[in-house]
Amino acid sequence: MERIIAHIDMNSYFASVEQQANPLLRGKALGVCAYLHEQGCIIAASIEAKRQGMKVGMTLKEAREVVPGAKFIQNDPTKYRSVTKRIFAIFRQVTDKMEPYSIDEAFLDMTGWCRDEAEAAFLLTQIKERIREEIGEWLPCSIGIASTKFLAKVASERQKPNGLTVIRFHELDTFYATLDLEDFPGIGKRMRRQLWRLGIFTPLQLRYADPMIFLRSLGKTGYTLWASLNGIECSALFTSPETPKSIGHSYCVPNRVNVDGQVASTLARLVARAGNRLREKELVAHAFSIIVGVHNEELYRHHQKKLIPETDDVLVLQAQASELLVLLWRGERVTFLAVTLTDLRRPSEQFVLPMLHEHRSASSLIDWRDVSTGLDRVRMRYGEEVLFLGREWAALQDKQAPDRIGFRKIEGPGYDIA
Amino acid sequence: MTYEQVKQPVEVVVVFKQRKPEPFIIKWGKRYIRIQKIHLVHSERIGRDKVYYFSVSDNANAYRLSFSTETLHWHMDEVRVLS
């Protein structure tokens, strides 16, 4: 039996949620910014703003030049996570196999729940109606239905905003004839140039080319692309939570942080945020890195360190971060800071001998873990920012390194958005 | 459009429609505001407390109300006024 996969993509999501919450913003060009600062990045543009040329990734200054009358607001991650949670709850009532792909898109495997694509389309139209009735009328979404995840995603991109596109296997050629190579996920400017070198200029040429050519010249990526275009499923639907590969936080540092001498404090805040997420997921990190961007330097400075023993303790992580910062930074103007915890695993129950630890005795290590656990308990009861370490104070007072919204793939349905 | 963050306690008359609470009238100082439409409801966990935010409007202005399930207090968080 042919599979029925649907991809639902919320259109201009953050901007639409803001327009839903505030009717005075509806029908107007609106940019949602990472920070309300001239160099702050546009992370979502309303449909009206997109029509006038505003693009995601522009700085606020550029966006204002392109759309002079546009309104700009700072993003509100809590609001978007909460609305996503309600939308995904509706999706879960249609099928038991739902993969949250990012904060504003999801894959639904409707095989077995619908007889054919027409019935799936009918059910998904009802979903649209439920979103309109139960959450809000200003939240458009595009739906794509096909036999694989890849094709469903291509289909949902076809009609924006508020479209519904079905791709049937026997109609692939007709559909591809209307598309450009860059309309497919995974083909950007660089991949397009590589395909040109192989004599591939259209999606149809790609579909009917010899797969061995791709395997030889582009490796696994090339073959996966060929297979995906031929309707062969290359990735399963991830319906159970996966262990994330890394957890990190980054921040474009405003000059005020440098002037006020809050660089170390801001880094401590980023480490605390990453550490909190690590403990929420009950993982420990075996490696740790920080990235420092310095004014007028093209490349970021980067340093990675192995954590021995592995840890989730915010005190240890902050101490390590301070050591790495000393190695990377000599008091220049910092423009970017990032912290990444990698090599994440479930904690081992094995006792760590004190001789393996660099700085502290086993007894003092246990004491510090207790402090961290105590901090977490207080935070769980009264909120994340009710208790913090002294080194975070300056950054917290000045609201530096705030909560951010991620664009990347999220970690399965275990993703708790509340 | 002007935007103001107020964060002031308010009194609210709530009705239950289809088992869901909906703010109906707000008493803000000496003003009574009759809510015409609820645009969005979202929630946030702050430790043990769960706060519900109601983005609402009357005929002229838009408001954001918050309700703490821990303290059972209502607050007027934001007001947006057409200028």
Tab-separated table of C-alpha atoms in Angstrom, chain A residues 56-396:
chain	number	residue	atom	x	y	z
A	56	VAL	CA	13.999	36.568	6.744
A	57	GLY	CA	17.660	37.118	7.618
A	58	MET	CA	17.729	40.833	6.770
A	59	THR	CA	18.876	43.202	9.482
A	60	LEU	CA	16.252	45.538	10.893
A	61	LYS	CA	18.017	48.434	9.169
A	62	GLU	CA	17.863	46.711	5.746
A	63	ALA	CA	14.218	45.704	6.269
A	64	ARG	CA	13.280	49.298	7.129
A	65	GLU	CA	14.922	50.511	3.912
A	66	VAL	CA	13.035	47.926	1.805
A	67	VAL	CA	9.653	48.413	3.527
A	68	PRO	CA	9.656	51.930	5.020
A	69	GLY	CA	6.211	51.708	6.668
A	70	ALA	CA	6.778	48.321	8.301
A	71	LYS	CA	6.325	47.679	12.007
A	72	PHE	CA	8.869	45.705	13.980
A	73	ILE	CA	8.484	43.804	17.215
A	74	GLN	CA	10.761	41.632	19.323
A	75	ASN	CA	10.072	37.901	19.276
A	76	ASP	CA	8.181	36.248	22.136
A	77	PRO	CA	9.374	32.590	22.279
A	78	THR	CA	6.954	31.580	25.031
A	79	LYS	CA	3.972	32.632	22.948
A	80	TYR	CA	5.145	30.712	19.860
A	81	ARG	CA	5.957	27.543	21.839
A	82	SER	CA	2.565	27.614	23.527
A	83	VAL	CA	0.671	28.069	20.240
A	84	THR	CA	2.772	25.311	18.599
A	85	LYS	CA	1.852	22.973	21.441
A	86	ARG	CA	-1.854	23.585	20.826
A	87	ILE	CA	-1.493	23.151	17.050
A	88	PHE	CA	0.480	19.908	17.436
A	89	ALA	CA	-2.160	18.607	19.874
A	90	ILE	CA	-4.718	18.972	17.051
A	91	PHE	CA	-2.390	17.149	14.615
A	92	ARG	CA	-2.040	14.260	17.081
A	93	GLN	CA	-5.802	13.714	16.962
A	94	VAL	CA	-5.593	12.845	13.258
A	95	THR	CA	-2.820	10.267	13.372
A	96	ASP	CA	-0.666	8.447	15.907
A	97	LYS	CA	2.451	9.053	13.805
A	98	MET	CA	3.408	12.707	13.931
A	99	GLU	CA	6.911	14.098	13.640
A	100	PRO	CA	7.341	17.679	14.875
A	101	TYR	CA	9.955	18.876	12.394
A	102	SER	CA	10.469	22.390	13.723
A	103	ILE	CA	8.488	24.906	15.738
A	104	ASP	CA	6.235	25.622	12.737
A	105	GLU	CA	6.136	22.437	10.685
A	106	ALA	CA	5.309	18.768	11.152
A	107	PHE	CA	5.009	15.544	9.189
A	108	LEU	CA	1.925	13.350	9.631
A	109	ASP	CA	1.892	9.732	8.491
A	110	MET	CA	-1.749	9.170	7.577
A	111	THR	CA	-1.280	5.689	6.116
A	112	GLY	CA	-4.048	3.456	7.444
A	113	TRP	CA	-6.069	6.416	8.692
A	114	CYS	CA	-7.207	7.445	5.199
A	115	ARG	CA	-8.080	5.412	2.131
A	116	ASP	CA	-6.415	7.773	-0.324
A	117	GLU	CA	-4.976	11.268	-0.794
A	118	ALA	CA	-8.454	12.734	-1.334
A	119	GLU	CA	-9.614	11.555	2.087
A	120	ALA	CA	-6.369	12.833	3.629
A	121	ALA	CA	-6.953	16.202	1.976
A	122	PHE	CA	-10.477	16.292	3.413
A	123	LEU	CA	-9.208	15.472	6.945
A	124	LEU	CA	-6.445	18.064	6.711
A	125	THR	CA	-8.889	20.712	5.537
A	126	GLN	CA	-10.841	19.971	8.701
A	127	ILE	CA	-7.617	20.447	10.673
A	128	LYS	CA	-7.206	23.878	9.112
A	129	GLU	CA	-10.732	24.693	10.178
A	130	ARG	CA	-10.050	23.476	13.737
A	131	ILE	CA	-6.923	25.665	13.961
A	132	ARG	CA	-9.072	28.584	12.819
A	133	GLU	CA	-11.828	27.879	15.343
A	134	GLU	CA	-9.824	26.734	18.368
A	135	ILE	CA	-6.654	28.831	18.137
A	136	GLY	CA	-7.218	31.717	15.792
A	137	GLU	CA	-8.336	32.820	12.358
A	138	TRP	CA	-5.030	34.483	11.424
A	139	LEU	CA	-2.819	31.364	11.373
A	140	PRO	CA	-2.577	30.179	7.758
A	141	CYS	CA	-0.806	26.949	6.893
A	142	SER	CA	0.278	25.210	3.705
A	143	ILE	CA	-0.286	21.490	3.349
A	144	GLY	CA	1.483	19.039	1.079
A	145	ILE	CA	0.381	15.431	0.596
A	146	ALA	CA	2.540	12.800	-1.111
A	147	SER	CA	3.951	9.315	-0.639
A	148	THR	CA	7.266	10.412	0.962
A	149	LYS	CA	8.384	13.082	3.422
A	150	PHE	CA	10.540	14.758	0.785
A	151	LEU	CA	7.717	15.035	-1.760
A	152	ALA	CA	5.218	16.153	0.889
A	153	LYS	CA	7.594	18.987	1.828
A	154	VAL	CA	8.030	19.973	-1.822
A	155	ALA	CA	4.223	19.936	-2.200
A	156	SER	CA	3.631	22.173	0.825
A	157	GLU	CA	6.082	24.743	-0.590
A	158	ARG	CA	4.083	24.875	-3.824
A	159	GLN	CA	1.160	27.055	-2.719
A	160	LYS	CA	1.840	29.687	-0.112
A	161	PRO	CA	0.086	30.986	1.844
A	162	ASN	CA	-2.762	28.722	2.864
A	163	GLY	CA	-2.483	26.158	0.072
A	164	LEU	CA	-3.065	22.442	-0.241
A	165	THR	CA	-1.128	20.456	-2.858
A	166	VAL	CA	-1.269	16.737	-3.568
A	167	ILE	CA	1.505	15.020	-5.532
A	168	ARG	CA	0.676	11.588	-6.925
A	169	PHE	CA	3.506	9.331	-8.042
A	170	HIS	CA	2.258	9.007	-11.638
A	171	GLU	CA	2.032	12.809	-11.909
A	172	LEU	CA	5.623	13.476	-10.805
A	173	ASP	CA	6.875	14.396	-14.284
A	174	THR	CA	4.116	16.939	-14.876
A	175	PHE	CA	4.761	18.441	-11.444
A	176	TYR	CA	8.545	18.582	-11.864
A	177	ALA	CA	8.186	20.280	-15.258
A	178	THR	CA	6.885	23.374	-13.452
A	179	LEU	CA	9.719	23.489	-10.892
A	180	ASP	CA	13.261	24.777	-10.736
A	181	LEU	CA	16.169	22.829	-9.178
A	182	GLU	CA	16.336	25.205	-6.214
A	183	ASP	CA	12.667	24.540	-5.387
A	184	PHE	CA	13.770	21.227	-3.842
A	185	PRO	CA	14.991	20.965	-0.250
A	186	GLY	CA	18.722	20.245	-0.218
A	187	ILE	CA	19.461	22.130	-3.450
A	188	GLY	CA	20.952	25.532	-2.889
A	189	LYS	CA	23.233	27.623	-5.047
A	190	ARG	CA	26.272	25.430	-4.347
A	191	MET	CA	24.522	22.110	-5.080
A	192	ARG	CA	22.986	23.642	-8.208
A	193	ARG	CA	26.470	24.535	-9.500
A	194	GLN	CA	27.633	20.954	-8.824
A	195	LEU	CA	24.610	19.604	-10.719
A	196	TRP	CA	25.302	21.950	-13.639
A	197	ARG	CA	28.810	20.509	-13.864
A	198	LEU	CA	27.181	17.065	-14.247
A	199	GLY	CA	24.961	18.399	-17.042
A	200	ILE	CA	21.806	18.488	-14.896
A	201	PHE	CA	19.782	21.668	-15.409
A	202	THR	CA	16.187	20.653	-14.617
A	203	PRO	CA	14.433	18.440	-12.036
A	204	LEU	CA	13.365	16.057	-14.799
A	205	GLN	CA	16.967	15.577	-15.949
A	206	LEU	CA	17.877	14.859	-12.327
A	207	ARG	CA	15.089	12.313	-12.001
A	208	TYR	CA	16.060	10.315	-15.101
A	209	ALA	CA	19.848	10.509	-14.721
A	210	ASP	CA	21.940	7.463	-13.799
A	211	PRO	CA	22.118	7.321	-9.954
A	212	MET	CA	25.694	6.032	-10.129
A	213	ILE	CA	26.812	9.418	-11.489
A	214	PHE	CA	25.536	11.093	-8.329
A	215	LEU	CA	26.966	8.446	-6.045
A	216	ARG	CA	30.411	8.819	-7.638
A	217	SER	CA	30.521	12.606	-7.824
A	218	LEU	CA	28.354	13.778	-4.895
A	219	GLY	CA	28.464	10.749	-2.619
A	220	LYS	CA	25.574	9.707	-0.402
A	221	THR	CA	23.993	13.198	-0.532
A	222	GLY	CA	23.755	12.991	-4.321
A	223	TYR	CA	22.214	9.540	-4.294
A	224	THR	CA	19.709	10.540	-1.585
A	225	LEU	CA	18.664	13.505	-3.707
A	226	TRP	CA	18.142	11.306	-6.785
A	227	ALA	CA	16.201	8.712	-4.754
A	228	SER	CA	14.043	11.380	-3.095
A	229	LEU	CA	13.110	12.878	-6.465
A	230	ASN	CA	12.143	9.388	-7.649
A	231	GLY	CA	9.706	8.946	-4.776
A	232	ILE	CA	11.927	6.598	-2.757
A	233	GLU	CA	11.665	7.277	1.000
A	234	CYS	CA	15.099	8.000	2.469
A	235	SER	CA	14.196	9.022	6.001
A	236	ALA	CA	11.810	7.470	8.446
A	237	LEU	CA	9.250	9.425	10.422
A	238	PHE	CA	10.780	10.123	13.849
A	239	THR	CA	7.896	9.737	16.243
A	240	SER	CA	9.882	8.994	19.408
A	241	PRO	CA	12.242	11.438	21.102
A	242	GLU	CA	15.852	11.292	20.004
A	243	THR	CA	18.858	12.249	22.055
A	244	PRO	CA	20.001	15.614	20.712
A	245	LYS	CA	23.525	15.730	19.293
A	246	SER	CA	24.280	19.053	20.911
A	247	ILE	CA	22.718	21.737	23.061
A	248	GLY	CA	23.852	25.302	22.700
A	249	HIS	CA	23.028	28.942	23.083
A	250	SER	CA	24.364	31.894	21.136
A	251	TYR	CA	24.003	35.633	21.360
A	252	CYS	CA	24.862	38.576	19.086
A	253	VAL	CA	26.474	40.784	21.688
A	254	PRO	CA	25.509	44.478	21.596
A	255	ASN	CA	28.277	47.008	22.186
A	256	ARG	CA	26.693	48.000	25.511
A	257	VAL	CA	27.819	44.647	26.942
A	258	ASN	CA	31.454	45.523	26.123
A	259	VAL	CA	31.178	49.059	27.466
A	260	ASP	CA	29.634	47.825	30.730
A	261	GLY	CA	32.155	44.978	31.090
A	262	GLN	CA	29.471	42.261	30.984
A	263	VAL	CA	31.107	39.843	28.532
A	264	ALA	CA	32.009	37.197	31.139
A	265	SER	CA	28.614	37.584	32.809
A	266	THR	CA	26.776	37.171	29.481
A	267	LEU	CA	28.788	34.027	28.748
A	268	ALA	CA	27.907	32.670	32.214
A	269	ARG	CA	24.229	33.307	31.426
A	270	LEU	CA	24.497	31.412	28.133
A	271	VAL	CA	26.187	28.498	29.912
A	272	ALA	CA	23.459	28.464	32.573
A	273	ARG	CA	20.744	28.344	29.890
A	274	ALA	CA	22.470	25.485	28.036
A	275	GLY	CA	23.105	23.653	31.336
A	276	ASN	CA	19.457	23.960	32.374
A	277	ARG	CA	18.319	22.414	29.098
A	278	LEU	CA	20.894	19.643	29.465
A	279	ARG	CA	19.572	18.696	32.911
A	280	GLU	CA	15.943	18.963	31.762
A	281	LYS	CA	16.716	16.262	29.202
A	282	GLU	CA	18.580	14.225	31.844
A	283	LEU	CA	21.805	14.147	29.823
A	284	VAL	CA	25.456	14.804	30.573
A	285	ALA	CA	27.983	16.464	28.254
A	286	HIS	CA	31.358	14.917	27.481
A	287	ALA	CA	32.644	17.921	25.545
A	288	PHE	CA	32.161	21.632	25.627
A	289	SER	CA	33.080	24.515	23.334
A	290	ILE	CA	32.793	28.260	23.230
A	291	ILE	CA	32.894	30.584	20.235
A	292	VAL	CA	33.862	34.245	20.490
A	293	GLY	CA	33.305	36.691	17.637
A	294	VAL	CA	35.478	39.781	17.823
A	295	HIS	CA	34.822	43.116	16.081
A	296	ASN	CA	36.611	43.464	12.701
A	297	GLU	CA	37.684	39.819	12.652
A	298	GLU	CA	36.254	37.703	9.855
A	299	LEU	CA	36.594	34.333	11.587
A	300	TYR	CA	35.219	33.416	14.984
A	301	ARG	CA	37.623	32.230	17.687
A	302	HIS	CA	36.729	28.752	18.820
A	303	HIS	CA	37.942	26.387	21.526
A	304	GLN	CA	36.692	22.942	22.470
A	305	LYS	CA	37.435	21.042	25.629
A	306	LYS	CA	36.801	17.458	26.720
A	307	LEU	CA	34.948	17.303	30.034
A	308	ILE	CA	36.545	14.785	32.401
A	309	PRO	CA	34.469	13.571	34.140
A	310	GLU	CA	31.374	14.253	32.053
A	311	THR	CA	29.023	16.714	33.687
A	312	ASP	CA	25.690	18.522	33.720
A	313	ASP	CA	26.702	20.728	36.634
A	314	VAL	CA	26.279	24.417	35.882
A	315	LEU	CA	29.049	25.386	38.327
A	316	VAL	CA	31.601	23.157	36.593
A	317	LEU	CA	30.451	24.297	33.155
A	318	GLN	CA	30.689	27.980	34.078
A	319	ALA	CA	34.179	27.502	35.526
A	320	GLN	CA	35.276	25.742	32.309
A	321	ALA	CA	33.725	28.508	30.203
A	322	SER	CA	35.631	31.182	32.148
A	323	GLU	CA	38.901	29.289	31.550
A	324	LEU	CA	38.235	29.030	27.813
A	325	LEU	CA	37.236	32.700	27.611
A	326	VAL	CA	40.603	33.691	29.075
A	327	LEU	CA	42.315	31.677	26.324
A	328	LEU	CA	40.262	33.217	23.519
A	329	TRP	CA	39.668	36.816	24.523
A	330	ARG	CA	42.077	39.619	25.357
A	331	GLY	CA	39.580	42.392	26.075
A	332	GLU	CA	38.689	43.234	22.423
A	333	ARG	CA	35.147	44.273	21.460
A	334	VAL	CA	33.046	41.095	21.411
A	335	THR	CA	30.250	40.838	18.827
A	336	PHE	CA	29.178	37.220	19.241
A	337	LEU	CA	29.229	34.562	21.945
A	338	ALA	CA	28.158	30.935	21.717
A	339	VAL	CA	28.290	27.914	23.987
A	340	THR	CA	27.823	24.347	22.752
A	341	LEU	CA	27.608	21.178	24.819
A	342	THR	CA	28.373	18.132	22.681
A	343	ASP	CA	28.854	14.370	22.923
A	344	LEU	CA	25.675	14.114	24.990
A	345	ARG	CA	24.810	10.833	26.680
A	346	ARG	CA	22.651	9.436	29.443
A	347	PRO	CA	24.540	9.688	32.753
A	348	SER	CA	26.598	6.663	33.695
A	349	GLU	CA	25.931	5.324	37.164
A	350	GLN	CA	29.568	4.338	37.521
A	351	PHE	CA	31.435	5.952	40.427
A	352	VAL	CA	34.212	8.305	39.291
A	353	LEU	CA	37.443	7.898	41.214
A	354	PRO	CA	38.684	11.166	42.725
A	355	MET	CA	42.129	10.802	41.103
A	356	LEU	CA	40.549	11.228	37.658
A	357	HIS	CA	39.193	14.614	38.547
A	358	GLU	CA	41.398	17.594	37.859
A	359	HIS	CA	40.601	20.156	40.489
A	360	ARG	CA	38.442	18.835	43.289
A	361	SER	CA	38.272	15.917	45.639
A	362	ALA	CA	35.383	13.467	45.278
A	363	SER	CA	33.704	14.806	48.420
A	364	SER	CA	33.716	18.423	47.261
A	365	LEU	CA	32.416	17.309	43.841
A	366	ILE	CA	29.407	15.692	45.516
A	367	ASP	CA	28.785	18.881	47.526
A	368	TRP	CA	28.712	21.009	44.373
A	369	ARG	CA	26.335	18.601	42.634
A	370	ASP	CA	24.025	19.024	45.624
A	371	VAL	CA	24.148	22.802	45.216
A	372	SER	CA	23.219	22.454	41.537
A	373	THR	CA	20.374	20.061	42.331
A	374	GLY	CA	19.149	22.432	45.021
A	375	LEU	CA	19.203	25.339	42.562
A	376	ASP	CA	17.187	23.293	40.086
A	377	ARG	CA	14.585	22.401	42.690
A	378	VAL	CA	14.056	26.039	43.620
A	379	ARG	CA	13.838	26.998	39.929
A	380	MET	CA	11.326	24.232	39.215
A	381	ARG	CA	9.100	25.622	41.906
A	382	TYR	CA	9.487	29.378	41.475
A	383	GLY	CA	10.749	29.881	37.904
A	384	GLU	CA	14.033	29.814	36.031
A	385	GLU	CA	15.185	33.320	36.801
A	386	VAL	CA	14.316	33.423	40.479
A	387	LEU	CA	17.717	32.103	41.557
A	388	PHE	CA	21.023	32.419	39.758
A	389	LEU	CA	24.725	32.593	40.360
A	390	GLY	CA	26.397	35.906	41.156
A	391	ARG	CA	28.420	35.921	37.932
A	392	GLU	CA	25.171	35.999	35.920
A	393	TRP	CA	23.809	39.002	37.802
A	394	ALA	CA	25.079	41.801	35.544
A	395	ALA	CA	23.807	40.133	32.345
A	396	LEU	CA	20.473	39.268	33.918
